[in-house]
Amino acid sequence: MSIVSIEPATPDRWDDLENLFGPTGAYGHCWCTFFRRRAKDHTESTTCDRSRRGLDNKEELRRLTHDGKVPGLLAYDENGPCGWVSVAPREDFVRLARSRTLRPADPREPGVWALVCFWLPPRRRRRGLGSRLLDGAIDYARSQGARVLEAYPVDTMGGRAPSSEVYPGTVEMFRRAGFTLAGHHTSERLVARLELKTD
């Protein structure tokens, strides 16, 4: 199966996003809100009330989508939605500003967008779909006037790692797309940046 299109997650595509993530909301009830919410506001999968796990996160993503804040992009093949990438202006991701390792050196730098997460159904992994989504995110950020696209990949040293650890993408994947490593280096995380040329 091949990708037919990569589209913004607009209100009319909420059902597609909900169906793609499934009942648990991708990565253990996260619903791709981890970087968008303060730690105290994010519903962790370890909450004691199993019936509430992730529901606040899901409602937050639904609200963002229906309020017209495009939280990311959906990939489609001939059978429907098949992948997701979270990309938006960096200021939308409040947790980045509070992070000890990922907070920007200049939080007021204009035109910076951030890519924080990929989600692929298990049967679609290791087929190059992540790289296609990355290309789509670059094109979309550029079309929205972004000057820089920033990401926070995991360095797998060329090996493999569980999908729950490489949700932000891998260093090699971003290198292939032309990103340079910038900022500070932690034991596992780097900041990758791509200058976007706009017409």
PDB file of C-alpha atoms in Angstrom:
ATOM      1  CA  MET A   1       0.000   0.000   0.000  1.00  0.00           C
ATOM      2  CA  SER A   2       1.243   3.480  -0.830  1.00  0.00           C
ATOM      3  CA  ILE A   3       0.429   6.902   0.574  1.00  0.00           C
ATOM      4  CA  VAL A   4      -2.203   8.749  -1.418  1.00  0.00           C
ATOM      5  CA  SER A   5      -1.983  12.057   0.444  1.00  0.00           C
ATOM      6  CA  ILE A   6      -0.850  13.812   3.617  1.00  0.00           C
ATOM      7  CA  GLU A   7      -3.442  16.214   4.985  1.00  0.00           C
ATOM      8  CA  PRO A   8      -3.809  18.666   7.908  1.00  0.00           C
ATOM      9  CA  ALA A   9      -5.836  17.340  10.840  1.00  0.00           C
ATOM     10  CA  THR A  10      -8.801  19.667  10.451  1.00  0.00           C
ATOM     11  CA  PRO A  11     -12.174  19.312  12.236  1.00  0.00           C
ATOM     12  CA  ASP A  12     -13.667  17.305   9.372  1.00  0.00           C
ATOM     13  CA  ARG A  13     -10.874  14.747   9.808  1.00  0.00           C
ATOM     14  CA  TRP A  14     -11.308  14.241  13.560  1.00  0.00           C
ATOM     15  CA  ASP A  15     -13.009  10.877  13.086  1.00  0.00           C
ATOM     16  CA  ASP A  16     -10.057   9.706  10.972  1.00  0.00           C
ATOM     17  CA  LEU A  17      -7.598  10.753  13.679  1.00  0.00           C
ATOM     18  CA  GLU A  18      -9.661   9.119  16.408  1.00  0.00           C
ATOM     19  CA  ASN A  19      -9.907   5.876  14.426  1.00  0.00           C
ATOM     20  CA  LEU A  20      -6.191   5.870  13.620  1.00  0.00           C
ATOM     21  CA  PHE A  21      -5.203   6.236  17.277  1.00  0.00           C
ATOM     22  CA  GLY A  22      -7.719   3.637  18.396  1.00  0.00           C
ATOM     23  CA  PRO A  23      -9.282   3.228  21.847  1.00  0.00           C
ATOM     24  CA  THR A  24      -6.021   3.771  23.758  1.00  0.00           C
ATOM     25  CA  GLY A  25      -5.040   6.915  21.893  1.00  0.00           C
ATOM     26  CA  ALA A  26      -1.509   6.036  20.742  1.00  0.00           C
ATOM     27  CA  TYR A  27       1.415   5.448  23.088  1.00  0.00           C
ATOM     28  CA  GLY A  28      -0.577   4.477  26.153  1.00  0.00           C
ATOM     29  CA  HIS A  29      -3.381   7.046  26.341  1.00  0.00           C
ATOM     30  CA  CYS A  30      -1.219  10.021  25.357  1.00  0.00           C
ATOM     31  CA  TRP A  31      -3.335  11.241  22.416  1.00  0.00           C
ATOM     32  CA  CYS A  32      -0.301  13.245  21.332  1.00  0.00           C
ATOM     33  CA  THR A  33      -0.814  15.898  24.004  1.00  0.00           C
ATOM     34  CA  PHE A  34       2.288  15.245  26.117  1.00  0.00           C
ATOM     35  CA  PHE A  35       4.226  18.243  24.773  1.00  0.00           C
ATOM     36  CA  ARG A  36       1.143  20.444  24.575  1.00  0.00           C
ATOM     37  CA  ARG A  37       0.250  20.286  28.274  1.00  0.00           C
ATOM     38  CA  ARG A  38       1.943  20.993  31.566  1.00  0.00           C
ATOM     39  CA  ALA A  39       2.901  17.871  33.498  1.00  0.00           C
ATOM     40  CA  LYS A  40       0.144  18.378  36.066  1.00  0.00           C
ATOM     41  CA  ASP A  41      -2.477  18.652  33.306  1.00  0.00           C
ATOM     42  CA  HIS A  42      -1.447  15.578  31.340  1.00  0.00           C
ATOM     43  CA  THR A  43      -3.370  12.419  32.223  1.00  0.00           C
ATOM     44  CA  GLU A  44      -0.785   9.694  32.658  1.00  0.00           C
ATOM     45  CA  SER A  45      -1.555   6.086  31.783  1.00  0.00           C
ATOM     46  CA  THR A  46      -0.788   5.130  35.387  1.00  0.00           C
ATOM     47  CA  THR A  47      -3.767   6.941  36.874  1.00  0.00           C
ATOM     48  CA  CYS A  48      -5.671   4.796  39.367  1.00  0.00           C
ATOM     49  CA  ASP A  49      -9.033   5.338  37.681  1.00  0.00           C
ATOM     50  CA  ARG A  50      -8.748   3.086  34.628  1.00  0.00           C
ATOM     51  CA  SER A  51     -11.976   4.454  33.153  1.00  0.00           C
ATOM     52  CA  ARG A  52     -10.399   7.945  32.956  1.00  0.00           C
ATOM     53  CA  ARG A  53      -7.050   6.968  31.456  1.00  0.00           C
ATOM     54  CA  GLY A  54      -6.320   9.334  28.626  1.00  0.00           C
ATOM     55  CA  LEU A  55      -9.821  10.796  28.362  1.00  0.00           C
ATOM     56  CA  ASP A  56      -8.703  14.301  29.302  1.00  0.00           C
ATOM     57  CA  ASN A  57      -5.879  14.033  26.779  1.00  0.00           C
ATOM     58  CA  LYS A  58      -8.305  12.909  24.076  1.00  0.00           C
ATOM     59  CA  GLU A  59     -10.652  15.790  24.846  1.00  0.00           C
ATOM     60  CA  GLU A  60      -7.741  18.229  24.685  1.00  0.00           C
ATOM     61  CA  LEU A  61      -6.740  16.985  21.231  1.00  0.00           C
ATOM     62  CA  ARG A  62     -10.366  17.067  20.088  1.00  0.00           C
ATOM     63  CA  ARG A  63     -10.749  20.641  21.365  1.00  0.00           C
ATOM     64  CA  LEU A  64      -7.580  21.785  19.593  1.00  0.00           C
ATOM     65  CA  THR A  65      -8.691  20.198  16.351  1.00  0.00           C
ATOM     66  CA  HIS A  66     -12.213  21.621  16.477  1.00  0.00           C
ATOM     67  CA  ASP A  67     -10.936  25.064  17.474  1.00  0.00           C
ATOM     68  CA  GLY A  68      -9.038  25.184  14.187  1.00  0.00           C
ATOM     69  CA  LYS A  69      -5.540  24.677  15.622  1.00  0.00           C
ATOM     70  CA  VAL A  70      -4.130  22.077  13.279  1.00  0.00           C
ATOM     71  CA  PRO A  71      -2.251  19.759  15.687  1.00  0.00           C
ATOM     72  CA  GLY A  72      -0.565  17.710  12.987  1.00  0.00           C
ATOM     73  CA  LEU A  73      -0.899  15.828   9.728  1.00  0.00           C
ATOM     74  CA  LEU A  74      -2.597  12.588   8.725  1.00  0.00           C
ATOM     75  CA  ALA A  75      -1.267  10.281   6.033  1.00  0.00           C
ATOM     76  CA  TYR A  76      -3.789   8.379   3.926  1.00  0.00           C
ATOM     77  CA  ASP A  77      -3.481   5.323   1.758  1.00  0.00           C
ATOM     78  CA  GLU A  78      -6.217   3.779  -0.377  1.00  0.00           C
ATOM     79  CA  ASN A  79      -7.794   2.270   2.759  1.00  0.00           C
ATOM     80  CA  GLY A  80      -7.900   5.438   4.857  1.00  0.00           C
ATOM     81  CA  PRO A  81      -5.698   7.058   7.535  1.00  0.00           C
ATOM     82  CA  CYS A  82      -2.398   5.237   8.032  1.00  0.00           C
ATOM     83  CA  GLY A  83      -0.028   7.586   9.889  1.00  0.00           C
ATOM     84  CA  TRP A  84       0.347  10.739  11.966  1.00  0.00           C
ATOM     85  CA  VAL A  85       2.931  13.431  12.647  1.00  0.00           C
ATOM     86  CA  SER A  86       2.546  16.215  15.211  1.00  0.00           C
ATOM     87  CA  VAL A  87       3.958  19.479  13.851  1.00  0.00           C
ATOM     88  CA  ALA A  88       2.990  23.049  14.786  1.00  0.00           C
ATOM     89  CA  PRO A  89       4.487  26.374  15.874  1.00  0.00           C
ATOM     90  CA  ARG A  90       6.958  25.740  18.687  1.00  0.00           C
ATOM     91  CA  GLU A  91       5.070  27.942  21.130  1.00  0.00           C
ATOM     92  CA  ASP A  92       2.124  25.527  20.948  1.00  0.00           C
ATOM     93  CA  PHE A  93       4.199  22.945  22.825  1.00  0.00           C
ATOM     94  CA  VAL A  94       4.335  24.350  26.351  1.00  0.00           C
ATOM     95  CA  ARG A  95       6.391  21.468  27.701  1.00  0.00           C
ATOM     96  CA  LEU A  96       9.324  22.335  25.433  1.00  0.00           C
ATOM     97  CA  ALA A  97       9.638  25.710  27.126  1.00  0.00           C
ATOM     98  CA  ARG A  98       9.749  24.007  30.537  1.00  0.00           C
ATOM     99  CA  SER A  99      12.142  21.206  29.591  1.00  0.00           C
ATOM    100  CA  ARG A 100      15.665  21.249  31.017  1.00  0.00           C
ATOM    101  CA  THR A 101      17.118  19.577  27.946  1.00  0.00           C
ATOM    102  CA  LEU A 102      14.917  20.766  25.066  1.00  0.00           C
ATOM    103  CA  ARG A 103      13.942  24.323  25.917  1.00  0.00           C
ATOM    104  CA  PRO A 104      15.049  26.778  23.211  1.00  0.00           C
ATOM    105  CA  ALA A 105      18.073  28.982  23.643  1.00  0.00           C
ATOM    106  CA  ASP A 106      15.957  31.836  22.279  1.00  0.00           C
ATOM    107  CA  PRO A 107      12.248  31.228  22.975  1.00  0.00           C
ATOM    108  CA  ARG A 108      11.365  34.425  21.073  1.00  0.00           C
ATOM    109  CA  GLU A 109      13.057  33.361  17.850  1.00  0.00           C
ATOM    110  CA  PRO A 110      10.381  34.004  15.201  1.00  0.00           C
ATOM    111  CA  GLY A 111       9.034  31.463  12.758  1.00  0.00           C
ATOM    112  CA  VAL A 112      10.185  28.291  14.525  1.00  0.00           C
ATOM    113  CA  TRP A 113       7.995  25.208  14.235  1.00  0.00           C
ATOM    114  CA  ALA A 114       8.465  21.965  16.128  1.00  0.00           C
ATOM    115  CA  LEU A 115       7.913  18.336  15.212  1.00  0.00           C
ATOM    116  CA  VAL A 116       7.448  16.244  18.342  1.00  0.00           C
ATOM    117  CA  CYS A 117       5.836  12.923  17.490  1.00  0.00           C
ATOM    118  CA  PHE A 118       5.083  10.261  14.886  1.00  0.00           C
ATOM    119  CA  TRP A 119       2.449   7.554  15.234  1.00  0.00           C
ATOM    120  CA  LEU A 120       2.212   4.566  12.917  1.00  0.00           C
ATOM    121  CA  PRO A 121       0.069   1.474  13.366  1.00  0.00           C
ATOM    122  CA  PRO A 122       2.318  -1.526  14.092  1.00  0.00           C
ATOM    123  CA  ARG A 123       1.685  -3.107  10.697  1.00  0.00           C
ATOM    124  CA  ARG A 124       2.899   0.088   8.942  1.00  0.00           C
ATOM    125  CA  ARG A 125       6.224   0.475  10.750  1.00  0.00           C
ATOM    126  CA  ARG A 126       9.673  -0.049   9.209  1.00  0.00           C
ATOM    127  CA  ARG A 127       8.385   0.682   5.707  1.00  0.00           C
ATOM    128  CA  GLY A 128       9.593   4.242   5.214  1.00  0.00           C
ATOM    129  CA  LEU A 129       6.277   5.854   6.128  1.00  0.00           C
ATOM    130  CA  GLY A 130       7.916   7.935   8.851  1.00  0.00           C
ATOM    131  CA  SER A 131      10.221   9.530   6.287  1.00  0.00           C
ATOM    132  CA  ARG A 132       7.260  10.318   4.045  1.00  0.00           C
ATOM    133  CA  LEU A 133       5.493  11.940   6.981  1.00  0.00           C
ATOM    134  CA  LEU A 134       8.623  13.944   7.743  1.00  0.00           C
ATOM    135  CA  ASP A 135       8.710  15.228   4.156  1.00  0.00           C
ATOM    136  CA  GLY A 136       5.044  16.169   4.483  1.00  0.00           C
ATOM    137  CA  ALA A 137       5.721  18.015   7.748  1.00  0.00           C
ATOM    138  CA  ILE A 138       8.555  19.987   6.147  1.00  0.00           C
ATOM    139  CA  ASP A 139       6.345  20.986   3.214  1.00  0.00           C
ATOM    140  CA  TYR A 140       3.451  21.915   5.482  1.00  0.00           C
ATOM    141  CA  ALA A 141       5.550  24.016   7.883  1.00  0.00           C
ATOM    142  CA  ARG A 142       7.089  25.840   4.940  1.00  0.00           C
ATOM    143  CA  SER A 143       3.660  26.497   3.403  1.00  0.00           C
ATOM    144  CA  GLN A 144       2.546  28.049   6.702  1.00  0.00           C
ATOM    145  CA  GLY A 145       5.461  30.484   6.738  1.00  0.00           C
ATOM    146  CA  ALA A 146       7.822  28.674   9.111  1.00  0.00           C
ATOM    147  CA  ARG A 147      11.468  29.745   8.865  1.00  0.00           C
ATOM    148  CA  VAL A 148      12.883  26.830  10.863  1.00  0.00           C
ATOM    149  CA  LEU A 149      11.654  23.340  11.666  1.00  0.00           C
ATOM    150  CA  GLU A 150      13.002  21.874  14.887  1.00  0.00           C
ATOM    151  CA  ALA A 151      12.795  18.271  16.113  1.00  0.00           C
ATOM    152  CA  TYR A 152      14.066  16.222  19.052  1.00  0.00           C
ATOM    153  CA  PRO A 153      15.092  12.803  17.710  1.00  0.00           C
ATOM    154  CA  VAL A 154      16.480   9.816  19.535  1.00  0.00           C
ATOM    155  CA  ASP A 155      19.947   8.549  18.663  1.00  0.00           C
ATOM    156  CA  THR A 156      19.672   4.799  18.205  1.00  0.00           C
ATOM    157  CA  MET A 157      23.325   4.536  17.091  1.00  0.00           C
ATOM    158  CA  GLY A 158      22.128   2.927  13.881  1.00  0.00           C
ATOM    159  CA  GLY A 159      20.300   0.123  15.677  1.00  0.00           C
ATOM    160  CA  ARG A 160      16.654  -0.506  16.406  1.00  0.00           C
ATOM    161  CA  ALA A 161      14.631   0.555  19.419  1.00  0.00           C
ATOM    162  CA  PRO A 162      11.038   0.033  20.596  1.00  0.00           C
ATOM    163  CA  SER A 163       8.525   2.340  18.925  1.00  0.00           C
ATOM    164  CA  SER A 164       7.588   3.774  22.327  1.00  0.00           C
ATOM    165  CA  GLU A 165      11.141   5.155  22.563  1.00  0.00           C
ATOM    166  CA  VAL A 166      11.505   6.530  19.044  1.00  0.00           C
ATOM    167  CA  TYR A 167       8.169   8.323  18.728  1.00  0.00           C
ATOM    168  CA  PRO A 168      10.022  11.628  18.015  1.00  0.00           C
ATOM    169  CA  GLY A 169      11.917   9.970  15.154  1.00  0.00           C
ATOM    170  CA  THR A 170      15.551   8.944  14.912  1.00  0.00           C
ATOM    171  CA  VAL A 171      18.676  11.008  14.364  1.00  0.00           C
ATOM    172  CA  GLU A 172      19.450   9.166  11.125  1.00  0.00           C
ATOM    173  CA  MET A 173      15.992   9.875   9.741  1.00  0.00           C
ATOM    174  CA  PHE A 174      16.400  13.619  10.264  1.00  0.00           C
ATOM    175  CA  ARG A 175      19.976  13.642   8.965  1.00  0.00           C
ATOM    176  CA  ARG A 176      18.779  12.059   5.724  1.00  0.00           C
ATOM    177  CA  ALA A 177      16.195  14.849   5.414  1.00  0.00           C
ATOM    178  CA  GLY A 178      18.896  17.537   5.682  1.00  0.00           C
ATOM    179  CA  PHE A 179      18.537  18.541   9.335  1.00  0.00           C
ATOM    180  CA  THR A 180      21.603  19.592  11.273  1.00  0.00           C
ATOM    181  CA  LEU A 181      22.188  18.762  14.931  1.00  0.00           C
ATOM    182  CA  ALA A 182      22.116  21.852  17.073  1.00  0.00           C
ATOM    183  CA  GLY A 183      21.668  22.930  20.658  1.00  0.00           C
ATOM    184  CA  HIS A 184      22.746  20.639  23.442  1.00  0.00           C
ATOM    185  CA  HIS A 185      23.388  16.928  23.500  1.00  0.00           C
ATOM    186  CA  THR A 186      22.036  14.733  26.256  1.00  0.00           C
ATOM    187  CA  SER A 187      22.627  11.033  26.685  1.00  0.00           C
ATOM    188  CA  GLU A 188      19.826  10.199  24.238  1.00  0.00           C
ATOM    189  CA  ARG A 189      18.375  13.384  22.755  1.00  0.00           C
ATOM    190  CA  LEU A 190      19.560  15.977  20.311  1.00  0.00           C
ATOM    191  CA  VAL A 191      17.931  19.030  18.827  1.00  0.00           C
ATOM    192  CA  ALA A 192      17.721  18.865  15.037  1.00  0.00           C
ATOM    193  CA  ARG A 193      17.037  21.962  12.943  1.00  0.00           C
ATOM    194  CA  LEU A 194      16.249  22.621   9.322  1.00  0.00           C
ATOM    195  CA  GLU A 195      16.292  26.080   7.786  1.00  0.00           C
ATOM    196  CA  LEU A 196      13.291  26.368   5.491  1.00  0.00           C
ATOM    197  CA  LYS A 197      13.511  28.387   2.321  1.00  0.00           C
ATOM    198  CA  THR A 198      10.214  30.080   1.550  1.00  0.00           C
ATOM    199  CA  ASP A 199       9.268  31.515  -1.821  1.00  0.00           C
TER     200      ASP A 199
END
